[in-house]
Amino acid sequence: MNVNTTGKDFIKNWEGLKLTVYKDAGGNLTVGYGHKVVSADKLKEGDKITQSKADTFFTSDLAVVEAAINKHPKVSKMTQVMYNATASLLYNVGTAPVTTTTNDLYKVLNDDNTYKSPISTASKNDVVTAFTYTKVNGKRNQGLVNRRNAELNVFLGTTDKVYITMN
């Protein structure tokens, strides 16, 4: 399975496009659509890249996310929207949540109850808990709260529902 155009647009919208290398809220050098700069990129703060390079970084970073999701035992049970929402989360936080068997996201994606329609309240609550990656340097971040709620609305097929607050 792969992220479709709708999913790619969703991720790009949340990441935003910056063609100048900057430090993100966590202090990481970042450029393009949220690409975390690594030494092999040979970029430093203030360097500029082209739209083409931003697209290349995005495609490469997304491929890593898709590979991680596609190794998950229950990927075949996911709908496209579930896949897109999971990919958006992992694009933002890294792939460990679907590769570490003790992680809440790994567990919820491995639970057949997650894929039942309608999803039970208990399973829905488990999904919300699994998507609660909202902190930067130990402090809850409003932008991440907003993004996680948007991802949860996609994953759970709801509209404008608030699952996570700043509290």
PDB file of C-alpha atoms in Angstrom:
ATOM      1  CA  MET A   1       0.000   0.000   0.000  1.00  0.00           C
ATOM      2  CA  ASN A   2       1.136   3.587  -0.549  1.00  0.00           C
ATOM      3  CA  VAL A   3       0.033   7.053   0.483  1.00  0.00           C
ATOM      4  CA  ASN A   4      -2.270   8.375  -2.238  1.00  0.00           C
ATOM      5  CA  THR A   5      -2.369  11.922  -3.621  1.00  0.00           C
ATOM      6  CA  THR A   6      -4.883  13.005  -0.981  1.00  0.00           C
ATOM      7  CA  GLY A   7      -2.580  11.721   1.752  1.00  0.00           C
ATOM      8  CA  LYS A   8       0.480  13.371   0.242  1.00  0.00           C
ATOM      9  CA  ASP A   9      -1.345  16.689   0.007  1.00  0.00           C
ATOM     10  CA  PHE A  10      -2.483  16.299   3.625  1.00  0.00           C
ATOM     11  CA  ILE A  11       1.088  15.734   4.835  1.00  0.00           C
ATOM     12  CA  LYS A  12       2.495  18.564   2.736  1.00  0.00           C
ATOM     13  CA  ASN A  13      -0.193  20.924   4.016  1.00  0.00           C
ATOM     14  CA  TRP A  14       0.684  20.171   7.649  1.00  0.00           C
ATOM     15  CA  GLU A  15       4.432  20.265   7.080  1.00  0.00           C
ATOM     16  CA  GLY A  16       4.434  23.410   4.968  1.00  0.00           C
ATOM     17  CA  LEU A  17       7.170  24.148   2.449  1.00  0.00           C
ATOM     18  CA  LYS A  18      10.324  25.969   3.452  1.00  0.00           C
ATOM     19  CA  LEU A  19      13.167  26.198   0.952  1.00  0.00           C
ATOM     20  CA  THR A  20      15.606  27.662   3.487  1.00  0.00           C
ATOM     21  CA  VAL A  21      17.148  25.408   6.162  1.00  0.00           C
ATOM     22  CA  TYR A  22      15.886  26.375   9.629  1.00  0.00           C
ATOM     23  CA  LYS A  23      15.706  24.966  13.141  1.00  0.00           C
ATOM     24  CA  ASP A  24      12.309  23.494  13.976  1.00  0.00           C
ATOM     25  CA  ALA A  25      10.637  23.758  17.387  1.00  0.00           C
ATOM     26  CA  GLY A  26      12.710  20.793  18.579  1.00  0.00           C
ATOM     27  CA  GLY A  27      15.968  22.396  17.459  1.00  0.00           C
ATOM     28  CA  ASN A  28      16.461  20.101  14.446  1.00  0.00           C
ATOM     29  CA  LEU A  29      17.716  21.487  11.148  1.00  0.00           C
ATOM     30  CA  THR A  30      14.785  21.131   8.764  1.00  0.00           C
ATOM     31  CA  VAL A  31      14.001  22.036   5.147  1.00  0.00           C
ATOM     32  CA  GLY A  32      11.455  21.341   2.420  1.00  0.00           C
ATOM     33  CA  TYR A  33       8.358  19.534   3.644  1.00  0.00           C
ATOM     34  CA  GLY A  34       9.630  18.852   7.155  1.00  0.00           C
ATOM     35  CA  HIS A  35      12.762  16.983   6.044  1.00  0.00           C
ATOM     36  CA  LYS A  36      15.154  16.557   8.969  1.00  0.00           C
ATOM     37  CA  VAL A  37      18.573  17.518   7.616  1.00  0.00           C
ATOM     38  CA  VAL A  38      21.240  14.820   8.000  1.00  0.00           C
ATOM     39  CA  SER A  39      24.979  15.165   7.484  1.00  0.00           C
ATOM     40  CA  ALA A  40      24.781  13.493   4.063  1.00  0.00           C
ATOM     41  CA  ASP A  41      22.586  16.409   2.880  1.00  0.00           C
ATOM     42  CA  LYS A  42      25.557  18.762   3.365  1.00  0.00           C
ATOM     43  CA  LEU A  43      23.260  21.611   4.388  1.00  0.00           C
ATOM     44  CA  LYS A  44      23.517  24.129   7.188  1.00  0.00           C
ATOM     45  CA  GLU A  45      21.128  26.636   8.683  1.00  0.00           C
ATOM     46  CA  GLY A  46      20.295  29.353   6.156  1.00  0.00           C
ATOM     47  CA  ASP A  47      21.138  27.268   3.066  1.00  0.00           C
ATOM     48  CA  LYS A  48      18.527  27.263   0.308  1.00  0.00           C
ATOM     49  CA  ILE A  49      17.219  24.347  -1.736  1.00  0.00           C
ATOM     50  CA  THR A  50      15.074  24.145  -4.865  1.00  0.00           C
ATOM     51  CA  GLN A  51      11.472  22.988  -5.116  1.00  0.00           C
ATOM     52  CA  SER A  52      12.798  19.938  -6.950  1.00  0.00           C
ATOM     53  CA  LYS A  53      15.108  19.067  -4.039  1.00  0.00           C
ATOM     54  CA  ALA A  54      12.225  19.540  -1.575  1.00  0.00           C
ATOM     55  CA  ASP A  55      10.144  17.116  -3.653  1.00  0.00           C
ATOM     56  CA  THR A  56      13.038  14.622  -3.735  1.00  0.00           C
ATOM     57  CA  PHE A  57      13.427  14.795   0.044  1.00  0.00           C
ATOM     58  CA  PHE A  58       9.655  14.370   0.485  1.00  0.00           C
ATOM     59  CA  THR A  59       9.516  11.321  -1.787  1.00  0.00           C
ATOM     60  CA  SER A  60      12.496   9.732  -0.050  1.00  0.00           C
ATOM     61  CA  ASP A  61      11.227  10.445   3.479  1.00  0.00           C
ATOM     62  CA  LEU A  62       7.749   9.188   2.606  1.00  0.00           C
ATOM     63  CA  ALA A  63       9.188   5.959   1.154  1.00  0.00           C
ATOM     64  CA  VAL A  64      10.809   5.221   4.539  1.00  0.00           C
ATOM     65  CA  VAL A  65       7.448   5.746   6.268  1.00  0.00           C
ATOM     66  CA  GLU A  66       5.583   3.568   3.764  1.00  0.00           C
ATOM     67  CA  ALA A  67       8.158   0.775   4.103  1.00  0.00           C
ATOM     68  CA  ALA A  68       7.720   0.792   7.889  1.00  0.00           C
ATOM     69  CA  ILE A  69       3.915   0.703   7.695  1.00  0.00           C
ATOM     70  CA  ASN A  70       3.962  -1.988   5.011  1.00  0.00           C
ATOM     71  CA  LYS A  71       5.965  -4.294   7.324  1.00  0.00           C
ATOM     72  CA  HIS A  72       3.194  -4.101   9.928  1.00  0.00           C
ATOM     73  CA  PRO A  73       1.328  -7.438  10.302  1.00  0.00           C
ATOM     74  CA  LYS A  74      -2.147  -5.925   9.797  1.00  0.00           C
ATOM     75  CA  VAL A  75      -1.446  -3.423   7.013  1.00  0.00           C
ATOM     76  CA  SER A  76      -3.824  -5.363   4.738  1.00  0.00           C
ATOM     77  CA  LYS A  77      -6.728  -4.484   7.079  1.00  0.00           C
ATOM     78  CA  MET A  78      -6.120  -0.729   6.824  1.00  0.00           C
ATOM     79  CA  THR A  79      -8.305   1.445   4.652  1.00  0.00           C
ATOM     80  CA  GLN A  80      -6.588   4.062   2.495  1.00  0.00           C
ATOM     81  CA  VAL A  81      -7.597   6.844   4.886  1.00  0.00           C
ATOM     82  CA  MET A  82      -6.239   4.923   7.885  1.00  0.00           C
ATOM     83  CA  TYR A  83      -3.012   4.373   5.993  1.00  0.00           C
ATOM     84  CA  ASN A  84      -2.747   8.051   5.038  1.00  0.00           C
ATOM     85  CA  ALA A  85      -3.382   9.218   8.622  1.00  0.00           C
ATOM     86  CA  THR A  86      -0.827   6.769  10.018  1.00  0.00           C
ATOM     87  CA  ALA A  87       1.712   7.880   7.403  1.00  0.00           C
ATOM     88  CA  SER A  88       1.151  11.533   8.326  1.00  0.00           C
ATOM     89  CA  LEU A  89       1.815  10.775  11.982  1.00  0.00           C
ATOM     90  CA  LEU A  90       4.952   8.772  11.215  1.00  0.00           C
ATOM     91  CA  TYR A  91       6.230  11.319   8.714  1.00  0.00           C
ATOM     92  CA  ASN A  92       6.144  13.795  11.591  1.00  0.00           C
ATOM     93  CA  VAL A  93       7.419  11.647  14.503  1.00  0.00           C
ATOM     94  CA  GLY A  94       9.450   8.869  12.876  1.00  0.00           C
ATOM     95  CA  THR A  95       8.723   5.200  12.272  1.00  0.00           C
ATOM     96  CA  ALA A  96       9.395   3.737  15.743  1.00  0.00           C
ATOM     97  CA  PRO A  97       5.669   3.717  16.672  1.00  0.00           C
ATOM     98  CA  VAL A  98       4.964   1.012  14.058  1.00  0.00           C
ATOM     99  CA  THR A  99       8.201  -0.916  14.409  1.00  0.00           C
ATOM    100  CA  THR A 100       8.310  -1.248  18.207  1.00  0.00           C
ATOM    101  CA  THR A 101       5.919  -3.987  19.313  1.00  0.00           C
ATOM    102  CA  THR A 102       5.430  -2.437  22.773  1.00  0.00           C
ATOM    103  CA  ASN A 103       4.334   0.925  21.334  1.00  0.00           C
ATOM    104  CA  ASP A 104       0.655   1.922  21.660  1.00  0.00           C
ATOM    105  CA  LEU A 105       0.349   2.602  17.908  1.00  0.00           C
ATOM    106  CA  TYR A 106       1.836  -0.769  16.996  1.00  0.00           C
ATOM    107  CA  LYS A 107      -0.605  -2.469  19.377  1.00  0.00           C
ATOM    108  CA  VAL A 108      -3.681  -0.577  18.163  1.00  0.00           C
ATOM    109  CA  LEU A 109      -2.840  -1.268  14.514  1.00  0.00           C
ATOM    110  CA  ASN A 110      -2.393  -4.942  15.405  1.00  0.00           C
ATOM    111  CA  ASP A 111      -5.812  -5.139  17.102  1.00  0.00           C
ATOM    112  CA  ASP A 112      -8.613  -6.481  14.899  1.00  0.00           C
ATOM    113  CA  ASN A 113     -11.089  -4.324  16.861  1.00  0.00           C
ATOM    114  CA  THR A 114      -9.495  -1.213  15.319  1.00  0.00           C
ATOM    115  CA  TYR A 115     -10.837  -2.272  11.930  1.00  0.00           C
ATOM    116  CA  LYS A 116     -14.416  -3.107  12.953  1.00  0.00           C
ATOM    117  CA  SER A 117     -17.180  -0.843  11.753  1.00  0.00           C
ATOM    118  CA  PRO A 118     -18.446   0.839  13.757  1.00  0.00           C
ATOM    119  CA  ILE A 119     -15.378   1.010  15.958  1.00  0.00           C
ATOM    120  CA  SER A 120     -16.127   0.535  19.657  1.00  0.00           C
ATOM    121  CA  THR A 121     -15.619   3.375  22.109  1.00  0.00           C
ATOM    122  CA  ALA A 122     -12.820   1.435  23.817  1.00  0.00           C
ATOM    123  CA  SER A 123     -10.994   0.852  20.527  1.00  0.00           C
ATOM    124  CA  LYS A 124     -11.518   4.476  19.496  1.00  0.00           C
ATOM    125  CA  ASN A 125      -9.990   5.590  22.808  1.00  0.00           C
ATOM    126  CA  ASP A 126      -7.017   3.279  22.167  1.00  0.00           C
ATOM    127  CA  VAL A 127      -6.513   4.893  18.739  1.00  0.00           C
ATOM    128  CA  VAL A 128      -6.592   8.375  20.287  1.00  0.00           C
ATOM    129  CA  THR A 129      -4.012   7.323  22.900  1.00  0.00           C
ATOM    130  CA  ALA A 130      -1.816   5.861  20.155  1.00  0.00           C
ATOM    131  CA  PHE A 131      -1.857   9.154  18.223  1.00  0.00           C
ATOM    132  CA  THR A 132      -0.994  11.348  21.227  1.00  0.00           C
ATOM    133  CA  TYR A 133       2.408  12.616  20.061  1.00  0.00           C
ATOM    134  CA  THR A 134       1.938  16.264  20.931  1.00  0.00           C
ATOM    135  CA  LYS A 135       5.026  17.366  22.816  1.00  0.00           C
ATOM    136  CA  VAL A 136       8.176  19.211  21.812  1.00  0.00           C
ATOM    137  CA  ASN A 137      10.956  19.195  24.403  1.00  0.00           C
ATOM    138  CA  GLY A 138       8.494  17.912  27.010  1.00  0.00           C
ATOM    139  CA  LYS A 139       5.844  20.604  26.449  1.00  0.00           C
ATOM    140  CA  ARG A 140       2.541  20.137  24.644  1.00  0.00           C
ATOM    141  CA  ASN A 141       2.547  22.023  21.347  1.00  0.00           C
ATOM    142  CA  GLN A 142      -0.680  23.505  19.925  1.00  0.00           C
ATOM    143  CA  GLY A 143       0.389  22.859  16.327  1.00  0.00           C
ATOM    144  CA  LEU A 144       0.948  19.176  17.095  1.00  0.00           C
ATOM    145  CA  VAL A 145      -2.364  18.962  18.977  1.00  0.00           C
ATOM    146  CA  ASN A 146      -4.105  20.396  15.901  1.00  0.00           C
ATOM    147  CA  ARG A 147      -2.309  18.003  13.550  1.00  0.00           C
ATOM    148  CA  ARG A 148      -3.020  14.932  15.697  1.00  0.00           C
ATOM    149  CA  ASN A 149      -6.712  15.868  15.838  1.00  0.00           C
ATOM    150  CA  ALA A 150      -6.770  16.232  12.045  1.00  0.00           C
ATOM    151  CA  GLU A 151      -5.054  12.847  11.644  1.00  0.00           C
ATOM    152  CA  LEU A 152      -7.491  11.249  14.073  1.00  0.00           C
ATOM    153  CA  ASN A 153     -10.435  12.697  12.150  1.00  0.00           C
ATOM    154  CA  VAL A 154      -9.046  11.134   8.973  1.00  0.00           C
ATOM    155  CA  PHE A 155      -8.237   7.792  10.641  1.00  0.00           C
ATOM    156  CA  LEU A 156     -11.599   7.512  12.416  1.00  0.00           C
ATOM    157  CA  GLY A 157     -13.695   8.965   9.584  1.00  0.00           C
ATOM    158  CA  THR A 158     -14.961  11.891  11.630  1.00  0.00           C
ATOM    159  CA  THR A 159     -15.073  15.604  10.908  1.00  0.00           C
ATOM    160  CA  ASP A 160     -13.720  18.432  13.065  1.00  0.00           C
ATOM    161  CA  LYS A 161     -13.896  16.367  16.243  1.00  0.00           C
ATOM    162  CA  VAL A 162     -11.491  17.328  19.039  1.00  0.00           C
ATOM    163  CA  TYR A 163      -9.928  14.241  20.570  1.00  0.00           C
ATOM    164  CA  ILE A 164      -6.839  15.801  22.142  1.00  0.00           C
ATOM    165  CA  THR A 165      -6.710  19.111  24.001  1.00  0.00           C
ATOM    166  CA  MET A 166      -3.821  21.223  25.280  1.00  0.00           C
ATOM    167  CA  ASN A 167      -4.401  19.994  28.859  1.00  0.00           C
TER     168      ASN A 167
END
